[in-house]
CSV table of C-alpha atoms in Angstrom, one decimal:
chain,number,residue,atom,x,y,z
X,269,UNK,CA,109.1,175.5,101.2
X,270,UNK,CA,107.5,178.0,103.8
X,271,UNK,CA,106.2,177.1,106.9
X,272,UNK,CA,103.1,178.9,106.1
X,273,UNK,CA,100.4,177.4,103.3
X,274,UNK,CA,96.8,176.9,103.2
X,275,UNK,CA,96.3,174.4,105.8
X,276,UNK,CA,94.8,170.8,105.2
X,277,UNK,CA,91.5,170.1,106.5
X,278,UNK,CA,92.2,166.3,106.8
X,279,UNK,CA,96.1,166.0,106.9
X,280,UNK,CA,98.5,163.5,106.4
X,281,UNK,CA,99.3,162.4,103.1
X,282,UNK,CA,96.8,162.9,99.6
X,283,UNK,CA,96.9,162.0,96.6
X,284,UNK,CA,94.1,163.5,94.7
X,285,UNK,CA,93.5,165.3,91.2
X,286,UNK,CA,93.0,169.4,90.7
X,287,UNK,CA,89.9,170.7,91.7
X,288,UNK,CA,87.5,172.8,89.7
X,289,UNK,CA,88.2,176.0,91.6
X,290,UNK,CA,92.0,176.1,91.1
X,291,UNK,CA,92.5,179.3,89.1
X,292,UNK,CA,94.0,178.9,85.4
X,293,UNK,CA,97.8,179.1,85.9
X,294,UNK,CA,98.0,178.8,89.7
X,295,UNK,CA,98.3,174.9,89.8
X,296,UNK,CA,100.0,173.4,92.4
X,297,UNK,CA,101.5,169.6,91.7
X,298,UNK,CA,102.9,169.6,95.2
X,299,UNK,CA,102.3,170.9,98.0
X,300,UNK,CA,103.7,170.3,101.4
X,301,UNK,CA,102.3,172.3,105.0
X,302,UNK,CA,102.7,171.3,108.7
X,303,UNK,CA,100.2,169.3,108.5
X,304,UNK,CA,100.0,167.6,105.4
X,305,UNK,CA,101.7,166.5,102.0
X,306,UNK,CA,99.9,166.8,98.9
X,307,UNK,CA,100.7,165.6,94.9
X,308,UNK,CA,97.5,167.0,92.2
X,309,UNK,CA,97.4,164.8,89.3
X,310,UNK,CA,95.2,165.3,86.5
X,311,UNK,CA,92.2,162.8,85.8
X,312,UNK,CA,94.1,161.2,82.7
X,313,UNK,CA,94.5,157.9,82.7
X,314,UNK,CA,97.7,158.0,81.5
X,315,UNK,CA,98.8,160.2,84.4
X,316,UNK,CA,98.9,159.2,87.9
X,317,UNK,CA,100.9,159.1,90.7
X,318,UNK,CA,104.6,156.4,90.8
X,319,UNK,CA,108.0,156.0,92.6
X,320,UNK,CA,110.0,154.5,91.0
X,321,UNK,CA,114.6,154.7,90.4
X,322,UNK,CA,116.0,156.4,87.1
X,323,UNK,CA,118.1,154.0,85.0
X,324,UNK,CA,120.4,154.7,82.2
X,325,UNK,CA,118.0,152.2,79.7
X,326,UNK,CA,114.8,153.4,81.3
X,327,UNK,CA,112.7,153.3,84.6
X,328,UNK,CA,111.7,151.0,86.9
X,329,UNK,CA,108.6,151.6,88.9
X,330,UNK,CA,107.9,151.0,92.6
X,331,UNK,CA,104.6,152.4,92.8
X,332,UNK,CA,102.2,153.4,90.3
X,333,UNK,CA,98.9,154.2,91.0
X,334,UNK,CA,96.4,155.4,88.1
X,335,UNK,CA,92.8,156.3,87.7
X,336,UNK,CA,92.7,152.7,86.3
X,337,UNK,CA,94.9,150.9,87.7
X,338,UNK,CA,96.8,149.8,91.5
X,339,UNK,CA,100.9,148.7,91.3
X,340,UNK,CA,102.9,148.4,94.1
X,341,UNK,CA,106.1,146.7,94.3
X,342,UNK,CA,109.4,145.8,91.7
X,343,UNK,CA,108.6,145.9,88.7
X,344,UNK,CA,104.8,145.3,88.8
X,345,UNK,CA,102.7,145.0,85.3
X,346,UNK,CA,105.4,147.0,83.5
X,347,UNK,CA,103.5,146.2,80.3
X,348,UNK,CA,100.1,146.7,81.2
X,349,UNK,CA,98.9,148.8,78.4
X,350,UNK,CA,94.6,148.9,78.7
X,351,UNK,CA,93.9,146.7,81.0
X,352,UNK,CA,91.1,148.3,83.8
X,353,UNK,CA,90.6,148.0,87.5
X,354,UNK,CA,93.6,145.8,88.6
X,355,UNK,CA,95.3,145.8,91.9
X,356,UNK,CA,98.9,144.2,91.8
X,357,UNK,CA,101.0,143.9,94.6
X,358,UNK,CA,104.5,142.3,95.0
X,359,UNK,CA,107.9,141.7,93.5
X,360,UNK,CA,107.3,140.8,89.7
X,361,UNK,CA,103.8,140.4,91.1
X,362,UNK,CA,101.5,140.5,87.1
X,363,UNK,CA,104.6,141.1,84.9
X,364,UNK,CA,103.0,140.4,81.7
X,365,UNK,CA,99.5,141.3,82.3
X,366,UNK,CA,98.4,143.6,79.5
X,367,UNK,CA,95.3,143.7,78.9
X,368,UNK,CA,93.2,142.3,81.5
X,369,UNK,CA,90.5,143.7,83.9
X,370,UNK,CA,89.3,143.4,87.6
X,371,UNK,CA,92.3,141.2,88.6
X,372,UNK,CA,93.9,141.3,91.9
X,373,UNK,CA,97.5,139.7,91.9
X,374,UNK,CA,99.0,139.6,95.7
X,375,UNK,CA,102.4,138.6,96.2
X,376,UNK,CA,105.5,137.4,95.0
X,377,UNK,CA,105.6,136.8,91.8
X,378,UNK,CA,101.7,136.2,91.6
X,379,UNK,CA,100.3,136.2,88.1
X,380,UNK,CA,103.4,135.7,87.0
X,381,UNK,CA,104.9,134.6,83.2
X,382,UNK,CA,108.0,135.6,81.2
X,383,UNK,CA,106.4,136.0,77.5
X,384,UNK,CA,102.8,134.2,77.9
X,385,UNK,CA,101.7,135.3,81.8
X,386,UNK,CA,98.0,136.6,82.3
X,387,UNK,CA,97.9,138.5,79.3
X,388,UNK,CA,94.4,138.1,78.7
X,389,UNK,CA,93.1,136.8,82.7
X,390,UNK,CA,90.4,138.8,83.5
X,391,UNK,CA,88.2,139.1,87.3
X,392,UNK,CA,90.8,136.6,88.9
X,393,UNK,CA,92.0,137.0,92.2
X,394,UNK,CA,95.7,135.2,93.0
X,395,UNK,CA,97.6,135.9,96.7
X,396,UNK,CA,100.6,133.9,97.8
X,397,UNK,CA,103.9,133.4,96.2
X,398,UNK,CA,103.4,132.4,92.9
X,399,UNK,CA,100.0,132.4,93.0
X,400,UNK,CA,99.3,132.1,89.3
X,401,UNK,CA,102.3,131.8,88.1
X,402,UNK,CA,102.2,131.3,84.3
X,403,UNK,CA,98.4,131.2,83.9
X,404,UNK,CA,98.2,132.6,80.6
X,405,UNK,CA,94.4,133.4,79.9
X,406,UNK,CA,92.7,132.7,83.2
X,407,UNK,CA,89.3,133.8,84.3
X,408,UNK,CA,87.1,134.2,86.7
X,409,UNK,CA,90.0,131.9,89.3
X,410,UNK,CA,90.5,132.4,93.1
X,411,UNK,CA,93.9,131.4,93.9
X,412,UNK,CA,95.1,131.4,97.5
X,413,UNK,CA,98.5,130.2,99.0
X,414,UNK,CA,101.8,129.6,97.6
X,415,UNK,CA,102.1,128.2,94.2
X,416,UNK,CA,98.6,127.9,94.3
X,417,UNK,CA,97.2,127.6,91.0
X,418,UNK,CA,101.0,127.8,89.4
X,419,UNK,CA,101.1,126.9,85.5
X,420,UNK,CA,97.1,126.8,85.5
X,421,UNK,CA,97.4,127.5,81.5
X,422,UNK,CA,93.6,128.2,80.6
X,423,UNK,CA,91.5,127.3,83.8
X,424,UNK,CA,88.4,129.2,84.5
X,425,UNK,CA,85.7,129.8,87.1
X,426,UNK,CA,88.5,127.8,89.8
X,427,UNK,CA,88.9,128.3,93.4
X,428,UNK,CA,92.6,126.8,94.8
X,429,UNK,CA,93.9,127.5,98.6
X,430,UNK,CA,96.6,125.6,99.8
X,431,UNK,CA,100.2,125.6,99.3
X,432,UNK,CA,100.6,124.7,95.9
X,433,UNK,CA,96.7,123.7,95.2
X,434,UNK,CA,95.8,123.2,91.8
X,435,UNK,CA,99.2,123.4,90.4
X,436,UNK,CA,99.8,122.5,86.8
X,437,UNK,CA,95.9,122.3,86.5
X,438,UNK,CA,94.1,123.2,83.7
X,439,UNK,CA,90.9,122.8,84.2
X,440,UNK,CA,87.4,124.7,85.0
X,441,UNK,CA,84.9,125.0,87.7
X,442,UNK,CA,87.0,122.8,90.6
X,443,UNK,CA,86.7,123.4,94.2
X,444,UNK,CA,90.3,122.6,95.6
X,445,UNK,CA,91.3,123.2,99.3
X,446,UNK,CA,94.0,122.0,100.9
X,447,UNK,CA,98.1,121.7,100.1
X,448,UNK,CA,99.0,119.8,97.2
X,449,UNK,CA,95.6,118.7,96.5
X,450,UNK,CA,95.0,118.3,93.1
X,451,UNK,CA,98.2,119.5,92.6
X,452,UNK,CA,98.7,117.0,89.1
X,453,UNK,CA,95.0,117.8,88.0
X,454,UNK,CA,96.2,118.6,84.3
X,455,UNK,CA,92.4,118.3,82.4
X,456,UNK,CA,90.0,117.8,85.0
X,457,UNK,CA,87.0,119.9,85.3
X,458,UNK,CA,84.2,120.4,87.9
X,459,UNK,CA,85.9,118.2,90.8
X,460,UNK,CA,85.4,119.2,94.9
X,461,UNK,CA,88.7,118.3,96.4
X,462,UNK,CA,89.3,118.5,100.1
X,463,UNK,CA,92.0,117.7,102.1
X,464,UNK,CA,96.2,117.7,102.2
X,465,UNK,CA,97.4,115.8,98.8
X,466,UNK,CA,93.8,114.7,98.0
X,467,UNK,CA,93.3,113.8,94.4
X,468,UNK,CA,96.8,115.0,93.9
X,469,UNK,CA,97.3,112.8,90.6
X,470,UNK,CA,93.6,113.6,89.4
X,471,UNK,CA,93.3,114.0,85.6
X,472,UNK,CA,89.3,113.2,85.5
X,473,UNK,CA,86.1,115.4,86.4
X,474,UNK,CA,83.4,115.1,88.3
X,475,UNK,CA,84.8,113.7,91.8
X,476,UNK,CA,84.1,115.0,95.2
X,477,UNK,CA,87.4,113.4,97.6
X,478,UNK,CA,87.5,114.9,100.6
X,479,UNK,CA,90.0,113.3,103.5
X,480,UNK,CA,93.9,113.7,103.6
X,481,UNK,CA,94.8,111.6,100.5
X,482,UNK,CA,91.8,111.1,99.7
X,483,UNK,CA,92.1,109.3,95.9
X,484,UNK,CA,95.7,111.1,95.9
X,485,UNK,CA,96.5,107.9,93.1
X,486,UNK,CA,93.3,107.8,91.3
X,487,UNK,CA,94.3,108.8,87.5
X,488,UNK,CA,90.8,107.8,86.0
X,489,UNK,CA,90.3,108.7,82.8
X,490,UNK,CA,86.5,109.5,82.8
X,491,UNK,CA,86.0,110.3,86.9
X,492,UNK,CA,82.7,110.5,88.8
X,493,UNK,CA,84.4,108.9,91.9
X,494,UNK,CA,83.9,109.9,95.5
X,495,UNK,CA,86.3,109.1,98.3
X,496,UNK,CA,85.8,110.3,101.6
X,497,UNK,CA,87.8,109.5,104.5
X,498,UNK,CA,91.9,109.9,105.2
X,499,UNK,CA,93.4,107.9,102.1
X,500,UNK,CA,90.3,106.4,100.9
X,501,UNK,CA,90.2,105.4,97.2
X,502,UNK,CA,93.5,104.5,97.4
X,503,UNK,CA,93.7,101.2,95.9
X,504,UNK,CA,90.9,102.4,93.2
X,505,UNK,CA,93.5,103.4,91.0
X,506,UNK,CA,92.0,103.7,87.7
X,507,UNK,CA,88.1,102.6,88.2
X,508,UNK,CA,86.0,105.4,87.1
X,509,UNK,CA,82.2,106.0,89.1
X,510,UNK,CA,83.3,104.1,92.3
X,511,UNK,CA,82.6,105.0,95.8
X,512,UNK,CA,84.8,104.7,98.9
X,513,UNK,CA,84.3,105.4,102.5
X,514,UNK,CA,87.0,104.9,105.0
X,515,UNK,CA,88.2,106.7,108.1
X,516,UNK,CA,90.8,103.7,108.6
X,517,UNK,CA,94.6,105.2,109.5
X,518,UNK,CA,95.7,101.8,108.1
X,519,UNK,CA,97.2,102.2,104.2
X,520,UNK,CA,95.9,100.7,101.4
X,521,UNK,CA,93.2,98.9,103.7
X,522,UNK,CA,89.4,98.0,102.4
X,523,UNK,CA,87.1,100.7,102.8
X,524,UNK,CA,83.9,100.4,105.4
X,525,UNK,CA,81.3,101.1,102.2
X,526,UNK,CA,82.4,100.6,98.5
X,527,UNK,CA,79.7,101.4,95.5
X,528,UNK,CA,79.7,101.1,92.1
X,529,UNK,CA,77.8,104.1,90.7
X,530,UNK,CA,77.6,102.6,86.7
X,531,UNK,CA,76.6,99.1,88.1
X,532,UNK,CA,74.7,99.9,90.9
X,533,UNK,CA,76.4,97.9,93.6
X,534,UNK,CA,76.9,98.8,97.2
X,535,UNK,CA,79.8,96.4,99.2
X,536,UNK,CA,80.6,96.7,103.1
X,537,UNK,CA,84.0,96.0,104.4
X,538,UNK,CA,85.6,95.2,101.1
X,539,UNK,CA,87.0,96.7,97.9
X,540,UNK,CA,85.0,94.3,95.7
X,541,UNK,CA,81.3,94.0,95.3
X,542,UNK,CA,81.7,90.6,93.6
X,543,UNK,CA,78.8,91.1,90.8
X,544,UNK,CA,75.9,91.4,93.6
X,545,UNK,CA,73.9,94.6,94.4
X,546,UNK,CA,74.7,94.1,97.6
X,547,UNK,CA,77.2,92.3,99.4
X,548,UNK,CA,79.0,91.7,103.0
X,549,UNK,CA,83.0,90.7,103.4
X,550,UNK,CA,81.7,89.2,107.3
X,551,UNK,CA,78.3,88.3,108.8
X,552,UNK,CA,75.6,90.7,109.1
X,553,UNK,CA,72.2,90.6,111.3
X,554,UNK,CA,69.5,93.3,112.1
X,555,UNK,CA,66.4,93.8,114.2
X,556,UNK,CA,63.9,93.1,111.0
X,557,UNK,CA,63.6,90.6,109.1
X,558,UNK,CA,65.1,90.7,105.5
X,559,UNK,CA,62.5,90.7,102.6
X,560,UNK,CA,61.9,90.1,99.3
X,561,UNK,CA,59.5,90.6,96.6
X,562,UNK,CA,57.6,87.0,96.1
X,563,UNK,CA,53.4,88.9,94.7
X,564,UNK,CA,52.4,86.0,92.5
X,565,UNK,CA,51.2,89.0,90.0
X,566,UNK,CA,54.9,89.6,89.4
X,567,UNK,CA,55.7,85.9,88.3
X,568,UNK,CA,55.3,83.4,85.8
X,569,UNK,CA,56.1,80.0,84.5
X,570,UNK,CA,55.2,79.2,87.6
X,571,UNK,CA,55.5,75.3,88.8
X,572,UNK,CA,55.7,73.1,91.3
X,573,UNK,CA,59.3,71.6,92.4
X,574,UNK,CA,59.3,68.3,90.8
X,575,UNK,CA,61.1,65.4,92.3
X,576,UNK,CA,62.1,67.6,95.4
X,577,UNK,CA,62.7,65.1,97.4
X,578,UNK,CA,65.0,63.1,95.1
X,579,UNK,CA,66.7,66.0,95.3
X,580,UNK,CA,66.7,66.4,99.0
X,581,UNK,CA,68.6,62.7,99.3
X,582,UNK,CA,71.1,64.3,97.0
X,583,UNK,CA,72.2,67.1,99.3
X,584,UNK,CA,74.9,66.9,101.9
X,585,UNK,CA,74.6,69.2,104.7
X,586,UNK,CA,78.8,69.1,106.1
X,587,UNK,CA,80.3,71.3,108.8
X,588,UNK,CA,83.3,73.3,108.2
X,589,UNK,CA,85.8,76.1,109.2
X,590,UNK,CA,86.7,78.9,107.0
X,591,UNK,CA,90.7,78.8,105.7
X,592,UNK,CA,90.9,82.3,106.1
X,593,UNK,CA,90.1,83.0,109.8
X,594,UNK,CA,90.9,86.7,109.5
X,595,UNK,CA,88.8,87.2,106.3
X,596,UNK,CA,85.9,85.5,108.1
X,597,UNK,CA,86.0,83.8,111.1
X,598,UNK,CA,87.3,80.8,113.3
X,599,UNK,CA,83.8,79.4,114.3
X,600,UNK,CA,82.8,76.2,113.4
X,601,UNK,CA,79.6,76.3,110.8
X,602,UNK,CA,77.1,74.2,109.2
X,603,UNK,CA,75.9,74.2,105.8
X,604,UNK,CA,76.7,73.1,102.0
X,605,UNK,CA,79.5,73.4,99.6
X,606,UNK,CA,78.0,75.7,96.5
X,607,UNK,CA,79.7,73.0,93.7
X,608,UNK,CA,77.9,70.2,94.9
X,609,UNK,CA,74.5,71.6,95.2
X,610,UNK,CA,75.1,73.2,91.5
X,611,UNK,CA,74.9,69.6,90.3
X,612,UNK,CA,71.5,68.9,92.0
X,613,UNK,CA,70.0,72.4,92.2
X,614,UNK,CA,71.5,75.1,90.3
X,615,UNK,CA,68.8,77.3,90.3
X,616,UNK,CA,70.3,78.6,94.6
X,617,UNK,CA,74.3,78.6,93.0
X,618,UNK,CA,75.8,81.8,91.8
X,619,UNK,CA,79.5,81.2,90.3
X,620,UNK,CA,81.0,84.8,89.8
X,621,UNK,CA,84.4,85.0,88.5
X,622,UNK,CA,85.1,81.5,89.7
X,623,UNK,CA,83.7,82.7,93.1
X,624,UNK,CA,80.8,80.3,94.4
X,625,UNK,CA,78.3,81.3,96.5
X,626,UNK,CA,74.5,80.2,96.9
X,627,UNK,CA,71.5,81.3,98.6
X,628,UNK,CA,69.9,79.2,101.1
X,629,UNK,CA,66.8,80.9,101.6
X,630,UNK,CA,65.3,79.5,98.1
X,631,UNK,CA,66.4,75.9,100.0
X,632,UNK,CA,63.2,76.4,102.2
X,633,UNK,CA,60.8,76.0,99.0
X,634,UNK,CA,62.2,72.3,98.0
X,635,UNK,CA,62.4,71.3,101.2
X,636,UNK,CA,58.4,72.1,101.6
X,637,UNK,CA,58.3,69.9,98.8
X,638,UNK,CA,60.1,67.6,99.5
X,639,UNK,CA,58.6,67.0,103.1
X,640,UNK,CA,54.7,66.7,101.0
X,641,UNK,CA,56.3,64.1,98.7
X,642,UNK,CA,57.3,62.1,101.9
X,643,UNK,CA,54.5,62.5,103.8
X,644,UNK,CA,52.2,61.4,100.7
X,645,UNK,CA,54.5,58.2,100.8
X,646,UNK,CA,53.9,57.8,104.5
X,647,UNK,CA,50.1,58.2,104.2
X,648,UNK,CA,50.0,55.6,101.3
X,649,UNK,CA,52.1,53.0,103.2
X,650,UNK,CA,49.6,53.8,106.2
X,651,UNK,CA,46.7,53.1,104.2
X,652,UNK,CA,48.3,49.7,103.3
X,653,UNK,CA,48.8,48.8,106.8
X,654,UNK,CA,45.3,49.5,107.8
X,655,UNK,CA,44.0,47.3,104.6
């Protein structure tokens, strides 16, 4: 090649196509000055620019860049046939992708299948080693890290980062960050999960865990559990709609709030609301008093406490230590036993799952009786006296 040639105005290397102005004929394919290096392909699809090695059974390309589509690397897309707009990069990187569009496929491997890979994925985005490996009619997916997203067969509208994030998943529209998290989610759909091995053996939809571990156990069939904290949720197992808050570094401990979502129930230091709304495993106080609804307008069969205090006499008031010092405490405490007041008043006993427990407040009420009933029999024996 002469030293002398139209000179480049930009130089370096181009790849372009043949301008209008070339005259009919006089085409150059390549073209090589000082200052530059230049291949003209024409505007076909079909045509573009590759490297690639010759081989005895065929070719093998290296690069292969089209109007329509970006390859780089070992054997990238070799059967791509009309897909539109892709960018693939990396050994094996797409290897059966043949008709999708928009995808960009980074990486060893990424998009990866022997027979049934992303043949029909369309808009996805995988980078990392594996990234999609076997997905075979993804869409719309964000996969980021190694194995991330591996064997995701049909999932859709998915964003995975982490070291193998969302592998073997199958799912749609979850929010995965982390390694390993979710990494068993086989059916789940619609789940945020944050966090390294968090909701790892999720099948379920609809949970937000967020916290190293976070729910890594729960295999819920039905979902709509939230866990946040490092390995909270992990005793919930298989409990679907339950809440757990815990940022205790101690495994398999109670979490500081627990909730049931289907029954409404909010528990604080324990794993078990017991059947009430709300409950405490240890005491509580505050700086208000605690209230509750008593508007007349909202009652009826409304009576006064007979025999109250008949009922009174019945009553022992004991003192007592709790077995369980950890679960409670080691004070000494006053009060009743909730199986003998059942037998007098049952109205103030609640016996849940063989669990006893009673309210004292309601107490107040029969002892107001019970105090009038006494004082009427004081008054009449006065009344004696003075006649």
């Amino acid at each position: 090649i002469p030293n002398a040639g139209v000179k480049a105005t930009g130089g370096g290397f181009t790849v372009g196509r043949l301008g209008t102005g070339k005259a009919a004929g006089d085409e150059d394919y390549l073209k090589v000055t000082p200052d530059s290096t230049r291949v003209y392909v024409s505007e076909s699809s079909s045509n573009g620019f590759a490297v690639g090695k010759l081989g005895t059974s065929g070719t093998t390309d290296f690069l292969n860049l089209t109007q329509d589509n970006y390859f780089i690397g070992h054997n990238v897309a070799p059967n791509i046939l009309d897909g539109l707009r892709n960018s693939v990069l990396g050994y094996n990187a797409g290897n059966s992708l043949v008709g999708g569009d928009d995808n960009i496929f980074i990486g060893n491997m990424a998009g990866f299948s022997t027979g049934s890979g992303s043949i029909g994925g369309n808009e996805n985005i995988f980078i990392g080693n594996s990234a999609g490996y076997n997905s075979t009619s993804p869409v719309r997916n964000v996969f980021i890290g190694h194995e991330a997203g591996m064997e995701n067969v049909t999932g859709q509208y998915n964003l995975y980062v982490g070291n193998a994030a969302g592998k073997n998943g199958k799912g749609f529209y979850n929010t995965v960050l982390g390694p390993s998290a979710a990494s068993d989610n086989n059916f789940g759909n619609s789940n945020v999960v944050i966090g390294y091995v968090a909701g790892r053996q999720m099948v379920s939809s609809s949970n937000v865990f967020i916290g190293q571990g976070a729910g890594w156990n729960n295999a819920s069939e039905v979902g709509g559990n939230v866990f946040i904290g490092p390995y909270a949720g992990e005793t919930i197992t298989s409990q679907d709609y339950r809440l757990a808050i815990s940022s205790s570094s101690v495994r398999y401990g109670d979490p500081l709030i627990y909730g049931e979502f289907d029954n409404k129930r909010v528990a604080i230091n324990t794993s078990n609301a017991n059947g009430y709304t709300f409950y405490v495993n240890g005491t509580s106080s505050g700086t208000s008093d605690w209230a509750t609804p008593s508007d007349m307008r909202l009652k009826t069969n409304i009576l006064t406490i007979p025999s109250a205090l008949g009922k009174v006499l019945q009553l022992r008031g004991v003192s007592y230590n709790w077995k369980d010092s950890e679960a409670f405490d080691n004070k000494k405490h006053i009060g009743f036993l909730a199986q003998e007041v059942e037998k007098v008043v049952p109205e103030v006993v609640i016996n849940n799952n063989d669990s006893y427990s009673m309210q004292y407040a309601p107490i107040t009420a029969l002892l107001v009786e019970a105090m009038k009933e006494q004082q009427d029999q004081i008054n009449r024996l006065t009344e004696e006296n003075q006649s």
